[in-house]
Amino acid sequence: MALRSAVHRLLVLPHRCALVSACRAQGTAAATRHDAERFEQKAKAPKVQFDWRDALDLEGQLTEEEVMIRDSFRTYCQEKLMPRILMANRREVFHREIVSEMGDMGVLGPTIKGYGCAGTSYVAYGLIAREVERVDSGYRSVMSVQSSLVMHPINAYGTEEQKQKYLPRLARGEILGCFGLTEPNHGSDPSGMETRAKYNPSSGTYSLTGSKTWITNSPVADIAVVWAKCEDGKVRGFILERGMKGFSTPKIEGKFSLRASATGMILMDEVEVPEENLLPKVTGLGGPFGCLNNARYGIAWGALGAAEFCFHAARQYTLDRIQFGVPLARNQLIQKKMADMLTEITVGLQSCLQLGRLIDEKNLLLIIIKNTSKSCTKKKKNSLGKIDHNGNK
Amino acid sequence: MSGRVLVGVKRVIDYAVKIRVKPDHSGVVTDGVKHSMNPFCEIAVEEAVKLKEKKLMKEVVVVSCGPQQSQETIRTALAMGADRGIHVEVSGKDYETLGPLQVSKILAALAKKEDAQLIILGKQAIDDDCNQTGQMTAALLDWPQGTFASEVSLEKDGIKVVREIDGGLETIKISTPAVLTADLRLNTPRYATLPNIMKAKKKKIANVKPADLGVDLTSRLEVLRVDEPPQRQAGMKVETVDDLVSKLKDAGKV
């Protein structure tokens, strides 16, 4: 503790530097003179101080536009989303309005160029995800699904007509989408999916039958991007719309987590989907995997936003909470955990940033995204664990 | 009426930051501290953009006086909907002594140069709390002023301004061109949306030097010393009203 406060004094109160150095260098005039000179220098040069909120100066690595996007959206999240989340989470309520609000802010499908979307960088998308998840993972889940799992496949794999029909309305948050890949019997192995799409040449439609589960947004979604196996054994994507006969989306109640976002199933009983709703530019699992990759990138950033919130909350709590006459933060174990949290979050953010830059500049490999997302989520879990025993998060 | 509205925005230390006095007591620490647009300036920008959206004004020009970083503040205003920006470069010693008198001279010169019909400013900046720039600008231009505005409506024969004053609300009618200063309840500034932030990149920010406008920046004020306010002292509990009265008498308050 004494060492830590000494380090604190050295870093934060530079004018005391001379005193500390002089004390240590007692005895040699040369050393004292040298230290005095150093003090002079330090007093003149602008200081780069250690900031626990941004230890490796992520701020300095962002463009002015990215900083503005992040600041503007952070203000919105803290002012408009944060007040709602406590009750939304407690009562398992999904506030559909937030999708329209985010649409107004222009943060849905932000990396798409045209069609009413902002056309910004992947780093900006990451910053957006981080700010939303700072409030709640459920909200970020809603945003990720809309942007990466619904708008992205339509943009990447759809026809021009489909893009014109759906993207502007999705971008405004006027309609909400969901992504149907996982099935009750096939989670890790989507290639084993049982949902079938049969082509009817006479009506120019596909009949889809099957069920999907753990689908974010499905109970309230207006459209669904569903992946089904066709008669040639290949997986293709279809856009289903609310109101199509045989299409139903029961809600999954009683979740313990992500309670502020609605999760459900997609049940299809011979749903007639017009062939114009087929996503023609992709066949096989590369389609859904491309979407998941896109979402996973945002999730990596998001996990760190959540971790940061937990870290800041834990720090404040351990500073305020007094037990045995001293703040909890006085204990070395707490300090070590804080230091570890800070380190992991900072390093995680750096890797997310580099990832975003690589995607923007070079269009990157899967593997790196998978591993970054995995390690960032682990960091989030670790910092969640370090909250005090009062369960205060 | 159709015309140009000039909005002044100031880059100040963010309201949420804990201010620290410099060790030499010459000012406050600004290095590495988060800065943002003065909240009252945000309200001013919002009002100007609203007027343009209602087609009552043709163009919103936003001005900021300061070092290179003032451009960030101008960009934020552009992202909120302003059309173009003017950055009046003031740095170093000149910036340290820049105050309402100098800024109002600059704004007056720009208003003439840009042929503005309306100037909207925040009522005061949260760093110096001067509440002088709007009034001085109006005086230099010999224009009417509507200060502490909580409601503004442009009418055929002038501007109706509802002002927040100590006694309540005062409604006045002033002719144009005029200077308005925005108070808290005038409006709620919009969040800059992503598409607008991206569009703001393409909007122009012109660079101007105070000398080009014929403005002399010398300050008539000299800051002698900056100190933190005294630490709050603990209060005292008294048992009876008589105790209270005698303590107040001792302290010379009664």
XYZ file of C-alpha atoms in Angstrom, chain A residues 64-65 68-69 72 76 79-80 104-107 118-120, chain B residues 20 23 31 72 75-76 79 191-195 197-198 201:
30
model
C -11.671 12.581 -34.786
C -14.771 11.165 -36.431
C -17.266 12.083 -32.104
C -19.323 9.016 -32.937
C -22.330 11.200 -29.140
C -27.266 8.750 -25.724
C -28.857 9.335 -20.772
C -31.519 7.312 -22.550
C -32.678 7.713 -35.427
C -29.092 7.871 -34.189
C -28.047 6.060 -37.351
C -26.185 3.288 -35.529
C -24.033 5.613 -42.212
C -21.222 3.820 -44.058
C -18.719 4.203 -41.263
C -7.617 21.113 -10.357
C 0.602 24.236 -8.660
C -3.414 19.507 -20.311
C -13.246 19.655 -32.835
C -17.085 19.815 -36.057
C -19.489 18.813 -33.315
C -22.552 17.324 -36.923
C -27.556 13.919 -30.243
C -25.337 14.095 -33.306
C -26.416 11.107 -35.395
C -23.887 8.953 -37.209
C -24.825 10.013 -40.728
C -21.189 13.127 -38.068
C -20.006 11.587 -41.321
C -16.425 15.788 -42.396
